[in-house]
Amino acid sequence: MTGESRGDGAEAGGRFVLHRFNGDEVYRLGEAVVRVLRSDEGGAGGEGAGRGVTVWFEALADPEGARRCADTAEAGMVPSAEVGVGMAEAEADIDRLVGRTFLMPGVPEGEDSALSLLYYFEHEPLRANRITVVSRDGDRLRLRWTGECDDVNFYDGSKPPTRIEVEGDFLYRDSRDPAATRSREGAEGSG
């Protein structure tokens, strides 16, 4: 999710908070998706060729009514985050996700990551991710997600890490579901 809308995420209530050294930046949760991709579609894979999946947790803040810190307010940035968790295909079923907690440590300080990122001014590795799937309502999953990264405005290590907190409804999309494919193709064709 590189900060632009894919047009297929849940937009129900929720929040996206950046706990920074100089205060909290508070946003409503905008689009939020749990996307299942098979290894032949860009998933991280798993045991056995073609049978692994990556479950992507993707969240985009809503800029409307955002409360930003003084040092970033004028820039008007909108954070987004994504974490990919590789697992066996059977484990990615919507019912099997409910009640589970996923820990994604990310990469050591100073290294980059493609599986856990926060986007603000630049992309930053997102570490110490803890994603809990709290409940399900139809094709929506209620999630609580925490993690941390370098401060979003000071990348030199001079400030404490920024802690992120995301909570809200995420739309579940499995790439094998024809409705999800139509939705994805429609979003790509409209841009």
Short mmCIF file of N, CA and C in Angstrom, two decimals:
data_model
loop_
_atom_site.label_atom_id
_atom_site.label_comp_id
_atom_site.label_asym_id
_atom_site.label_seq_id
_atom_site.Cartn_x
_atom_site.Cartn_y
_atom_site.Cartn_z
N MET A 1 0.85 -1.18 0.00
CA MET A 1 0.00 0.00 0.00
C MET A 1 0.88 1.22 0.00
N THR A 2 1.19 1.80 -0.98
CA THR A 2 2.14 2.89 -1.02
C THR A 2 1.50 4.24 -0.79
N GLY A 3 0.46 4.30 -0.01
CA GLY A 3 -0.17 5.56 0.31
C GLY A 3 -1.33 5.91 -0.61
N GLU A 4 -1.52 5.16 -1.67
CA GLU A 4 -2.66 5.45 -2.53
C GLU A 4 -3.76 4.41 -2.29
N SER A 5 -4.94 4.77 -2.60
CA SER A 5 -6.08 3.90 -2.38
C SER A 5 -6.18 2.83 -3.45
N ARG A 6 -6.44 1.61 -3.02
CA ARG A 6 -6.72 0.53 -3.96
C ARG A 6 -8.22 0.36 -4.14
N GLY A 7 -9.00 1.08 -3.35
CA GLY A 7 -10.43 1.08 -3.53
C GLY A 7 -11.16 -0.16 -3.05
N ASP A 8 -10.50 -1.01 -2.28
CA ASP A 8 -11.18 -2.25 -1.87
C ASP A 8 -10.99 -2.55 -0.39
N GLY A 9 -10.84 -1.54 0.43
CA GLY A 9 -10.63 -1.77 1.85
C GLY A 9 -11.82 -1.37 2.68
N ALA A 10 -11.86 -1.91 3.89
CA ALA A 10 -12.91 -1.54 4.83
C ALA A 10 -12.69 -0.09 5.26
N GLU A 11 -13.76 0.63 5.45
CA GLU A 11 -13.63 2.01 5.89
C GLU A 11 -14.51 2.28 7.11
N ALA A 12 -14.80 1.24 7.85
CA ALA A 12 -15.60 1.41 9.07
C ALA A 12 -14.72 2.05 10.15
N GLY A 13 -15.26 2.21 11.34
CA GLY A 13 -14.55 2.87 12.41
C GLY A 13 -13.22 2.23 12.75
N GLY A 14 -12.38 3.03 13.34
CA GLY A 14 -11.07 2.57 13.77
C GLY A 14 -10.13 3.75 13.88
N ARG A 15 -8.91 3.47 14.32
CA ARG A 15 -7.95 4.54 14.47
C ARG A 15 -6.55 4.08 14.10
N PHE A 16 -5.72 5.04 13.75
CA PHE A 16 -4.32 4.82 13.37
C PHE A 16 -3.55 5.89 14.14
N VAL A 17 -2.75 5.48 15.13
CA VAL A 17 -2.08 6.43 16.01
C VAL A 17 -0.58 6.24 15.92
N LEU A 18 0.14 7.36 15.83
CA LEU A 18 1.59 7.37 15.91
C LEU A 18 1.95 8.00 17.25
N HIS A 19 2.52 7.22 18.16
CA HIS A 19 2.96 7.73 19.46
C HIS A 19 4.41 8.18 19.30
N ARG A 20 4.59 9.50 19.16
CA ARG A 20 5.91 10.07 18.90
C ARG A 20 6.50 10.70 20.16
N PHE A 21 7.74 11.07 20.10
CA PHE A 21 8.44 11.68 21.25
C PHE A 21 7.80 13.00 21.67
N ASN A 22 7.15 13.70 20.76
CA ASN A 22 6.59 15.02 21.04
C ASN A 22 5.06 15.03 21.05
N GLY A 23 4.46 13.86 21.16
CA GLY A 23 3.01 13.78 21.23
C GLY A 23 2.46 12.71 20.31
N ASP A 24 1.16 12.58 20.30
CA ASP A 24 0.49 11.57 19.47
C ASP A 24 -0.08 12.20 18.22
N GLU A 25 0.12 11.54 17.09
CA GLU A 25 -0.58 11.89 15.86
C GLU A 25 -1.73 10.91 15.76
N VAL A 26 -2.95 11.42 15.69
CA VAL A 26 -4.14 10.57 15.72
C VAL A 26 -4.93 10.75 14.43
N TYR A 27 -5.20 9.64 13.78
CA TYR A 27 -5.95 9.60 12.53
C TYR A 27 -7.09 8.59 12.69
N ARG A 28 -8.14 8.81 11.93
CA ARG A 28 -9.12 7.73 11.78
C ARG A 28 -8.50 6.70 10.85
N LEU A 29 -8.92 5.46 11.01
CA LEU A 29 -8.46 4.42 10.10
C LEU A 29 -9.22 4.57 8.80
N GLY A 30 -8.50 4.71 7.70
CA GLY A 30 -9.11 4.80 6.38
C GLY A 30 -9.31 3.40 5.84
N GLU A 31 -8.72 3.11 4.72
CA GLU A 31 -8.85 1.78 4.13
C GLU A 31 -7.96 0.79 4.88
N ALA A 32 -8.50 -0.41 5.09
CA ALA A 32 -7.77 -1.45 5.81
C ALA A 32 -8.14 -2.80 5.21
N VAL A 33 -7.13 -3.58 4.86
CA VAL A 33 -7.35 -4.85 4.16
C VAL A 33 -6.45 -5.93 4.74
N VAL A 34 -6.99 -7.13 4.86
CA VAL A 34 -6.21 -8.34 5.07
C VAL A 34 -6.28 -9.06 3.73
N ARG A 35 -5.14 -9.15 3.05
CA ARG A 35 -5.09 -9.67 1.68
C ARG A 35 -4.27 -10.96 1.66
N VAL A 36 -4.86 -12.05 1.15
CA VAL A 36 -4.17 -13.33 1.06
C VAL A 36 -3.65 -13.51 -0.36
N LEU A 37 -2.32 -13.67 -0.49
CA LEU A 37 -1.69 -13.90 -1.79
C LEU A 37 -0.94 -15.21 -1.78
N ARG A 38 -1.14 -16.00 -2.82
CA ARG A 38 -0.41 -17.26 -2.96
C ARG A 38 1.01 -16.99 -3.41
N SER A 39 1.92 -17.94 -3.21
CA SER A 39 3.33 -17.72 -3.55
C SER A 39 3.54 -17.42 -5.02
N ASP A 40 2.68 -17.92 -5.92
CA ASP A 40 2.82 -17.62 -7.34
C ASP A 40 2.22 -16.27 -7.70
N GLU A 41 1.69 -15.53 -6.70
CA GLU A 41 1.09 -14.21 -6.92
C GLU A 41 1.81 -13.13 -6.11
N GLY A 42 3.00 -13.42 -5.66
CA GLY A 42 3.73 -12.43 -4.87
C GLY A 42 3.72 -12.72 -3.38
N GLY A 43 3.25 -13.89 -2.99
CA GLY A 43 3.30 -14.28 -1.60
C GLY A 43 4.70 -14.73 -1.23
N ALA A 44 5.01 -14.77 0.05
CA ALA A 44 6.35 -15.14 0.50
C ALA A 44 6.60 -16.63 0.38
N GLY A 45 5.56 -17.40 0.22
CA GLY A 45 5.73 -18.83 0.06
C GLY A 45 5.69 -19.54 1.38
N GLY A 46 5.92 -20.80 1.33
CA GLY A 46 5.90 -21.64 2.51
C GLY A 46 6.43 -22.98 2.12
N GLU A 47 6.06 -23.98 2.83
CA GLU A 47 6.53 -25.32 2.53
C GLU A 47 5.82 -25.85 1.30
N GLY A 48 6.58 -26.34 0.35
CA GLY A 48 5.98 -26.88 -0.87
C GLY A 48 5.73 -25.79 -1.88
N ALA A 49 6.24 -25.93 -3.06
CA ALA A 49 6.10 -24.89 -4.08
C ALA A 49 4.63 -24.63 -4.38
N GLY A 50 4.24 -23.36 -4.40
CA GLY A 50 2.90 -22.96 -4.77
C GLY A 50 1.86 -23.13 -3.68
N ARG A 51 2.22 -23.65 -2.50
CA ARG A 51 1.23 -23.89 -1.46
C ARG A 51 1.29 -22.90 -0.31
N GLY A 52 2.33 -22.10 -0.26
CA GLY A 52 2.43 -21.11 0.80
C GLY A 52 1.67 -19.86 0.43
N VAL A 53 1.30 -19.09 1.42
CA VAL A 53 0.64 -17.82 1.19
C VAL A 53 1.30 -16.76 2.05
N THR A 54 1.09 -15.53 1.67
CA THR A 54 1.44 -14.41 2.53
C THR A 54 0.14 -13.69 2.83
N VAL A 55 -0.10 -13.49 4.10
CA VAL A 55 -1.25 -12.71 4.53
C VAL A 55 -0.72 -11.30 4.79
N TRP A 56 -1.21 -10.36 3.98
CA TRP A 56 -0.79 -8.97 4.09
C TRP A 56 -1.81 -8.20 4.91
N PHE A 57 -1.35 -7.55 5.95
CA PHE A 57 -2.15 -6.65 6.76
C PHE A 57 -1.79 -5.25 6.29
N GLU A 58 -2.76 -4.51 5.75
CA GLU A 58 -2.51 -3.20 5.15
C GLU A 58 -3.46 -2.17 5.75
N ALA A 59 -2.91 -1.05 6.19
CA ALA A 59 -3.73 0.00 6.81
C ALA A 59 -3.31 1.37 6.28
N LEU A 60 -4.30 2.17 5.94
CA LEU A 60 -4.08 3.53 5.47
C LEU A 60 -4.88 4.47 6.37
N ALA A 61 -4.20 5.48 6.90
CA ALA A 61 -4.89 6.46 7.74
C ALA A 61 -5.76 7.36 6.88
N ASP A 62 -6.76 7.95 7.51
CA ASP A 62 -7.65 8.90 6.85
C ASP A 62 -7.18 10.31 7.24
N PRO A 63 -6.84 11.17 6.28
CA PRO A 63 -6.32 12.50 6.61
C PRO A 63 -7.38 13.45 7.17
N GLU A 64 -8.64 13.16 6.93
CA GLU A 64 -9.73 14.04 7.38
C GLU A 64 -9.76 14.09 8.90
N GLY A 65 -9.64 15.28 9.46
CA GLY A 65 -9.73 15.45 10.91
C GLY A 65 -8.52 14.95 11.67
N ALA A 66 -7.39 14.75 10.99
CA ALA A 66 -6.19 14.24 11.65
C ALA A 66 -5.66 15.25 12.67
N ARG A 67 -5.11 14.72 13.74
CA ARG A 67 -4.41 15.54 14.74
C ARG A 67 -2.93 15.19 14.64
N ARG A 68 -2.14 16.14 14.13
CA ARG A 68 -0.72 15.90 13.88
C ARG A 68 0.14 16.65 14.88
N CYS A 69 1.39 16.25 15.01
CA CYS A 69 2.35 16.96 15.86
C CYS A 69 2.83 18.22 15.14
N ALA A 70 3.30 19.18 15.92
CA ALA A 70 3.68 20.48 15.37
C ALA A 70 4.75 20.38 14.28
N ASP A 71 5.71 19.48 14.44
CA ASP A 71 6.81 19.42 13.48
C ASP A 71 6.44 18.78 12.14
N THR A 72 5.27 18.16 12.06
CA THR A 72 4.85 17.51 10.80
C THR A 72 3.52 18.03 10.28
N ALA A 73 2.87 18.89 11.03
CA ALA A 73 1.51 19.34 10.68
C ALA A 73 1.42 19.95 9.29
N GLU A 74 2.36 20.83 8.94
CA GLU A 74 2.28 21.52 7.65
C GLU A 74 2.48 20.58 6.47
N ALA A 75 3.19 19.49 6.67
CA ALA A 75 3.45 18.56 5.57
C ALA A 75 2.19 17.81 5.15
N GLY A 76 1.27 17.60 6.08
CA GLY A 76 0.00 16.94 5.76
C GLY A 76 0.14 15.48 5.34
N MET A 77 1.15 14.81 5.83
CA MET A 77 1.37 13.41 5.44
C MET A 77 0.27 12.50 6.01
N VAL A 78 0.08 11.38 5.33
CA VAL A 78 -0.91 10.38 5.73
C VAL A 78 -0.19 9.04 5.85
N PRO A 79 -0.04 8.51 7.07
CA PRO A 79 0.70 7.26 7.22
C PRO A 79 -0.07 6.04 6.70
N SER A 80 0.70 5.07 6.27
CA SER A 80 0.14 3.76 5.95
C SER A 80 1.15 2.72 6.41
N ALA A 81 0.68 1.52 6.63
CA ALA A 81 1.55 0.45 7.11
C ALA A 81 1.15 -0.85 6.45
N GLU A 82 2.14 -1.75 6.32
CA GLU A 82 1.85 -3.08 5.79
C GLU A 82 2.82 -4.08 6.41
N VAL A 83 2.29 -5.24 6.70
CA VAL A 83 3.07 -6.35 7.22
C VAL A 83 2.62 -7.61 6.50
N GLY A 84 3.58 -8.38 6.00
CA GLY A 84 3.29 -9.65 5.35
C GLY A 84 3.75 -10.80 6.23
N VAL A 85 2.85 -11.74 6.47
CA VAL A 85 3.15 -12.89 7.30
C VAL A 85 2.99 -14.15 6.45
N GLY A 86 4.08 -14.89 6.26
CA GLY A 86 4.02 -16.14 5.50
C GLY A 86 3.45 -17.26 6.37
N MET A 87 2.64 -18.11 5.74
CA MET A 87 2.04 -19.23 6.48
C MET A 87 1.54 -20.28 5.50
N ALA A 88 1.18 -21.42 6.03
CA ALA A 88 0.57 -22.48 5.22
C ALA A 88 -0.80 -21.99 4.74
N GLU A 89 -1.17 -22.40 3.54
CA GLU A 89 -2.42 -21.94 2.94
C GLU A 89 -3.64 -22.17 3.82
N ALA A 90 -3.74 -23.34 4.44
CA ALA A 90 -4.91 -23.66 5.26
C ALA A 90 -5.04 -22.71 6.45
N GLU A 91 -3.93 -22.19 6.94
CA GLU A 91 -3.96 -21.29 8.10
C GLU A 91 -4.51 -19.90 7.76
N ALA A 92 -4.57 -19.57 6.47
CA ALA A 92 -5.02 -18.24 6.05
C ALA A 92 -6.53 -18.15 5.87
N ASP A 93 -7.25 -19.22 6.13
CA ASP A 93 -8.71 -19.19 6.06
C ASP A 93 -9.24 -18.16 7.07
N ILE A 94 -10.24 -17.41 6.68
CA ILE A 94 -10.75 -16.32 7.53
C ILE A 94 -11.11 -16.80 8.93
N ASP A 95 -11.74 -17.96 9.04
CA ASP A 95 -12.15 -18.45 10.36
C ASP A 95 -10.96 -18.87 11.21
N ARG A 96 -9.88 -19.31 10.57
CA ARG A 96 -8.69 -19.75 11.32
C ARG A 96 -7.84 -18.58 11.79
N LEU A 97 -8.06 -17.40 11.22
CA LEU A 97 -7.30 -16.22 11.64
C LEU A 97 -7.83 -15.64 12.95
N VAL A 98 -9.15 -15.77 13.18
CA VAL A 98 -9.78 -15.16 14.35
C VAL A 98 -9.20 -15.76 15.64
N GLY A 99 -8.82 -14.88 16.54
CA GLY A 99 -8.27 -15.29 17.83
C GLY A 99 -6.76 -15.45 17.82
N ARG A 100 -6.14 -15.33 16.66
CA ARG A 100 -4.69 -15.52 16.58
C ARG A 100 -3.95 -14.20 16.73
N THR A 101 -2.73 -14.30 17.22
CA THR A 101 -1.83 -13.16 17.31
C THR A 101 -0.59 -13.49 16.50
N PHE A 102 -0.21 -12.56 15.64
CA PHE A 102 0.97 -12.72 14.79
C PHE A 102 2.05 -11.77 15.26
N LEU A 103 3.25 -12.31 15.48
CA LEU A 103 4.39 -11.51 15.89
C LEU A 103 5.35 -11.44 14.71
N MET A 104 5.64 -10.24 14.27
CA MET A 104 6.56 -10.03 13.15
C MET A 104 7.63 -9.07 13.65
N PRO A 105 8.82 -9.62 14.01
CA PRO A 105 9.83 -8.76 14.61
C PRO A 105 10.38 -7.70 13.67
N GLY A 106 10.30 -7.94 12.38
CA GLY A 106 10.90 -7.00 11.43
C GLY A 106 12.39 -7.24 11.35
N VAL A 107 13.11 -6.26 10.89
CA VAL A 107 14.55 -6.40 10.68
C VAL A 107 15.31 -5.63 11.74
N PRO A 108 16.59 -5.99 11.96
CA PRO A 108 17.40 -5.23 12.93
C PRO A 108 17.56 -3.78 12.50
N GLU A 109 17.85 -2.93 13.47
CA GLU A 109 18.08 -1.50 13.22
C GLU A 109 19.08 -1.32 12.09
N GLY A 110 18.77 -0.41 11.17
CA GLY A 110 19.68 -0.11 10.07
C GLY A 110 19.48 -0.96 8.82
N GLU A 111 18.66 -2.01 8.90
CA GLU A 111 18.39 -2.83 7.72
C GLU A 111 17.01 -2.50 7.18
N ASP A 112 16.80 -2.82 5.92
CA ASP A 112 15.53 -2.54 5.27
C ASP A 112 14.69 -3.81 5.24
N SER A 113 13.40 -3.66 5.01
CA SER A 113 12.50 -4.81 4.97
C SER A 113 11.45 -4.58 3.90
N ALA A 114 11.06 -5.66 3.25
CA ALA A 114 9.96 -5.56 2.31
C ALA A 114 8.68 -6.14 2.90
N LEU A 115 8.78 -6.80 4.04
CA LEU A 115 7.61 -7.45 4.63
C LEU A 115 6.98 -6.69 5.78
N SER A 116 7.60 -5.62 6.24
CA SER A 116 6.98 -4.84 7.31
C SER A 116 7.46 -3.39 7.20
N LEU A 117 6.55 -2.53 6.72
CA LEU A 117 6.91 -1.15 6.44
C LEU A 117 5.87 -0.16 6.93
N LEU A 118 6.35 1.01 7.34
CA LEU A 118 5.49 2.17 7.59
C LEU A 118 5.88 3.21 6.55
N TYR A 119 4.88 3.81 5.92
CA TYR A 119 5.11 4.89 4.96
C TYR A 119 4.65 6.20 5.59
N TYR A 120 5.53 7.20 5.55
CA TYR A 120 5.19 8.55 6.01
C TYR A 120 5.87 9.51 5.05
N PHE A 121 6.99 10.09 5.40
CA PHE A 121 7.77 10.85 4.42
C PHE A 121 8.50 9.88 3.49
N GLU A 122 8.97 8.80 4.07
CA GLU A 122 9.67 7.73 3.36
C GLU A 122 9.16 6.42 3.94
N HIS A 123 9.57 5.31 3.32
CA HIS A 123 9.23 4.04 3.96
C HIS A 123 10.29 3.73 5.00
N GLU A 124 9.83 3.20 6.10
CA GLU A 124 10.70 2.82 7.20
C GLU A 124 10.36 1.40 7.62
N PRO A 125 11.39 0.62 7.95
CA PRO A 125 11.10 -0.72 8.47
C PRO A 125 10.25 -0.62 9.74
N LEU A 126 9.25 -1.46 9.82
CA LEU A 126 8.35 -1.51 10.97
C LEU A 126 8.74 -2.74 11.78
N ARG A 127 9.08 -2.54 13.04
CA ARG A 127 9.57 -3.62 13.88
C ARG A 127 8.61 -3.90 15.04
N ALA A 128 8.84 -5.03 15.68
CA ALA A 128 8.08 -5.42 16.87
C ALA A 128 6.58 -5.41 16.63
N ASN A 129 6.18 -5.90 15.47
CA ASN A 129 4.74 -5.95 15.14
C ASN A 129 4.04 -7.04 15.93
N ARG A 130 2.90 -6.67 16.44
CA ARG A 130 2.00 -7.62 17.13
C ARG A 130 0.62 -7.35 16.57
N ILE A 131 0.09 -8.31 15.83
CA ILE A 131 -1.21 -8.16 15.19
C ILE A 131 -2.15 -9.23 15.74
N THR A 132 -3.22 -8.79 16.37
CA THR A 132 -4.20 -9.72 16.94
C THR A 132 -5.50 -9.59 16.17
N VAL A 133 -6.00 -10.73 15.68
CA VAL A 133 -7.30 -10.77 15.01
C VAL A 133 -8.33 -11.04 16.10
N VAL A 134 -9.07 -10.00 16.45
CA VAL A 134 -9.96 -10.04 17.61
C VAL A 134 -11.27 -10.76 17.29
N SER A 135 -11.88 -10.43 16.15
CA SER A 135 -13.20 -10.98 15.85
C SER A 135 -13.47 -10.89 14.35
N ARG A 136 -14.60 -11.48 13.96
CA ARG A 136 -15.04 -11.48 12.57
C ARG A 136 -16.49 -11.07 12.49
N ASP A 137 -16.83 -10.28 11.46
CA ASP A 137 -18.20 -9.95 11.14
C ASP A 137 -18.32 -10.02 9.63
N GLY A 138 -18.79 -11.15 9.11
CA GLY A 138 -18.87 -11.35 7.66
C GLY A 138 -17.49 -11.39 7.05
N ASP A 139 -17.23 -10.47 6.10
CA ASP A 139 -15.91 -10.44 5.46
C ASP A 139 -14.99 -9.39 6.09
N ARG A 140 -15.31 -8.97 7.30
CA ARG A 140 -14.48 -8.00 8.02
C ARG A 140 -13.89 -8.65 9.27
N LEU A 141 -12.62 -8.32 9.48
CA LEU A 141 -11.92 -8.79 10.67
C LEU A 141 -11.56 -7.57 11.53
N ARG A 142 -11.81 -7.69 12.82
CA ARG A 142 -11.42 -6.63 13.76
C ARG A 142 -10.01 -6.93 14.24
N LEU A 143 -9.08 -5.96 14.04
CA LEU A 143 -7.68 -6.15 14.38
C LEU A 143 -7.20 -5.13 15.39
N ARG A 144 -6.22 -5.55 16.19
CA ARG A 144 -5.40 -4.66 17.01
C ARG A 144 -3.96 -4.90 16.57
N TRP A 145 -3.25 -3.82 16.24
CA TRP A 145 -1.91 -3.93 15.67
C TRP A 145 -1.02 -2.89 16.33
N THR A 146 0.11 -3.33 16.83
CA THR A 146 1.12 -2.41 17.36
C THR A 146 2.45 -2.73 16.72
N GLY A 147 3.33 -1.74 16.68
CA GLY A 147 4.66 -1.91 16.13
C GLY A 147 5.46 -0.65 16.42
N GLU A 148 6.70 -0.61 15.93
CA GLU A 148 7.51 0.58 16.11
C GLU A 148 8.46 0.76 14.95
N CYS A 149 8.89 2.01 14.77
CA CYS A 149 9.84 2.36 13.71
C CYS A 149 10.63 3.58 14.18
N ASP A 150 11.64 3.96 13.38
CA ASP A 150 12.33 5.21 13.67
C ASP A 150 11.31 6.33 13.65
N ASP A 151 11.61 7.42 14.36
CA ASP A 151 10.68 8.54 14.35
C ASP A 151 10.41 8.96 12.92
N VAL A 152 9.17 9.32 12.62
CA VAL A 152 8.75 9.61 11.24
C VAL A 152 9.34 10.91 10.68
N ASN A 153 9.95 11.74 11.54
CA ASN A 153 10.53 12.99 11.06
C ASN A 153 12.03 13.10 11.37
N PHE A 154 12.56 12.21 12.19
CA PHE A 154 13.98 12.20 12.55
C PHE A 154 14.51 10.79 12.35
N TYR A 155 15.24 10.59 11.27
CA TYR A 155 15.71 9.25 10.90
C TYR A 155 17.12 8.95 11.40
N ASP A 156 17.70 9.86 12.17
CA ASP A 156 19.10 9.71 12.58
C ASP A 156 19.27 9.01 13.92
N GLY A 157 18.18 8.54 14.52
CA GLY A 157 18.26 7.86 15.81
C GLY A 157 18.33 8.81 16.99
N SER A 158 18.20 10.11 16.76
CA SER A 158 18.30 11.08 17.85
C SER A 158 17.03 11.15 18.70
N LYS A 159 15.96 10.56 18.23
CA LYS A 159 14.68 10.58 18.96
C LYS A 159 14.27 9.13 19.25
N PRO A 160 13.47 8.94 20.29
CA PRO A 160 12.98 7.58 20.57
C PRO A 160 12.14 7.06 19.40
N PRO A 161 12.01 5.74 19.30
CA PRO A 161 11.19 5.18 18.21
C PRO A 161 9.74 5.66 18.30
N THR A 162 9.09 5.70 17.15
CA THR A 162 7.66 5.97 17.07
C THR A 162 6.94 4.64 17.24
N ARG A 163 5.98 4.61 18.13
CA ARG A 163 5.16 3.42 18.29
C ARG A 163 3.88 3.62 17.50
N ILE A 164 3.47 2.60 16.75
CA ILE A 164 2.20 2.71 16.02
C ILE A 164 1.16 1.84 16.71
N GLU A 165 -0.06 2.29 16.58
CA GLU A 165 -1.20 1.55 17.12
C GLU A 165 -2.34 1.69 16.11
N VAL A 166 -2.78 0.56 15.60
CA VAL A 166 -3.88 0.54 14.64
C VAL A 166 -4.94 -0.38 15.20
N GLU A 167 -6.17 0.09 15.19
CA GLU A 167 -7.28 -0.76 15.63
C GLU A 167 -8.49 -0.45 14.78
N GLY A 168 -9.13 -1.50 14.29
CA GLY A 168 -10.33 -1.29 13.50
C GLY A 168 -10.69 -2.48 12.65
N ASP A 169 -11.63 -2.25 11.72
CA ASP A 169 -12.14 -3.28 10.84
C ASP A 169 -11.33 -3.35 9.56
N PHE A 170 -10.90 -4.55 9.20
CA PHE A 170 -10.14 -4.80 7.99
C PHE A 170 -10.96 -5.73 7.10
N LEU A 171 -11.05 -5.39 5.83
CA LEU A 171 -11.74 -6.22 4.86
C LEU A 171 -10.85 -7.40 4.48
N TYR A 172 -11.39 -8.61 4.54
CA TYR A 172 -10.65 -9.82 4.18
C TYR A 172 -10.80 -10.07 2.69
N ARG A 173 -9.67 -10.21 2.00
CA ARG A 173 -9.67 -10.47 0.56
C ARG A 173 -8.72 -11.61 0.26
N ASP A 174 -9.27 -12.70 -0.26
CA ASP A 174 -8.47 -13.85 -0.67
C ASP A 174 -8.36 -13.81 -2.19
N SER A 175 -7.16 -13.90 -2.72
CA SER A 175 -6.95 -13.77 -4.16
C SER A 175 -7.66 -14.86 -4.96
N ARG A 176 -8.08 -15.92 -4.32
CA ARG A 176 -8.82 -16.98 -5.03
C ARG A 176 -10.31 -16.70 -5.09
N ASP A 177 -10.77 -15.69 -4.39
CA ASP A 177 -12.19 -15.33 -4.37
C ASP A 177 -12.47 -14.47 -5.60
N PRO A 178 -13.36 -14.90 -6.51
CA PRO A 178 -13.65 -14.13 -7.71
C PRO A 178 -14.11 -12.70 -7.42
N ALA A 179 -14.84 -12.48 -6.34
CA ALA A 179 -15.29 -11.12 -6.01
C ALA A 179 -14.09 -10.24 -5.68
N ALA A 180 -13.10 -10.79 -4.98
CA ALA A 180 -11.90 -10.02 -4.64
C ALA A 180 -11.13 -9.69 -5.90
N THR A 181 -11.05 -10.62 -6.83
CA THR A 181 -10.34 -10.38 -8.09
C THR A 181 -11.03 -9.29 -8.89
N ARG A 182 -12.37 -9.36 -8.98
CA ARG A 182 -13.11 -8.32 -9.70
C ARG A 182 -12.88 -6.96 -9.05
N SER A 183 -12.91 -6.91 -7.73
CA SER A 183 -12.73 -5.66 -7.02
C SER A 183 -11.34 -5.10 -7.30
N ARG A 184 -10.32 -5.95 -7.25
CA ARG A 184 -8.95 -5.53 -7.49
C ARG A 184 -8.79 -5.03 -8.93
N GLU A 185 -9.34 -5.75 -9.91
CA GLU A 185 -9.23 -5.35 -11.30
C GLU A 185 -9.97 -4.04 -11.55
N GLY A 186 -11.11 -3.85 -10.91
CA GLY A 186 -11.86 -2.61 -11.06
C GLY A 186 -11.09 -1.43 -10.51
N ALA A 187 -10.42 -1.62 -9.37
CA ALA A 187 -9.64 -0.55 -8.77
C ALA A 187 -8.45 -0.21 -9.64
N GLU A 188 -7.79 -1.22 -10.22
CA GLU A 188 -6.64 -0.98 -11.08
C GLU A 188 -7.06 -0.29 -12.37
N GLY A 189 -8.22 -0.65 -12.90
CA GLY A 189 -8.67 -0.07 -14.15
C GLY A 189 -9.20 1.34 -14.01
N SER A 190 -9.51 1.77 -12.77
CA SER A 190 -10.09 3.10 -12.59
C SER A 190 -9.04 4.15 -12.31
N GLY A 191 -7.76 3.77 -12.20
CA GLY A 191 -6.72 4.71 -11.80
C GLY A 191 -6.05 5.25 -12.95
#
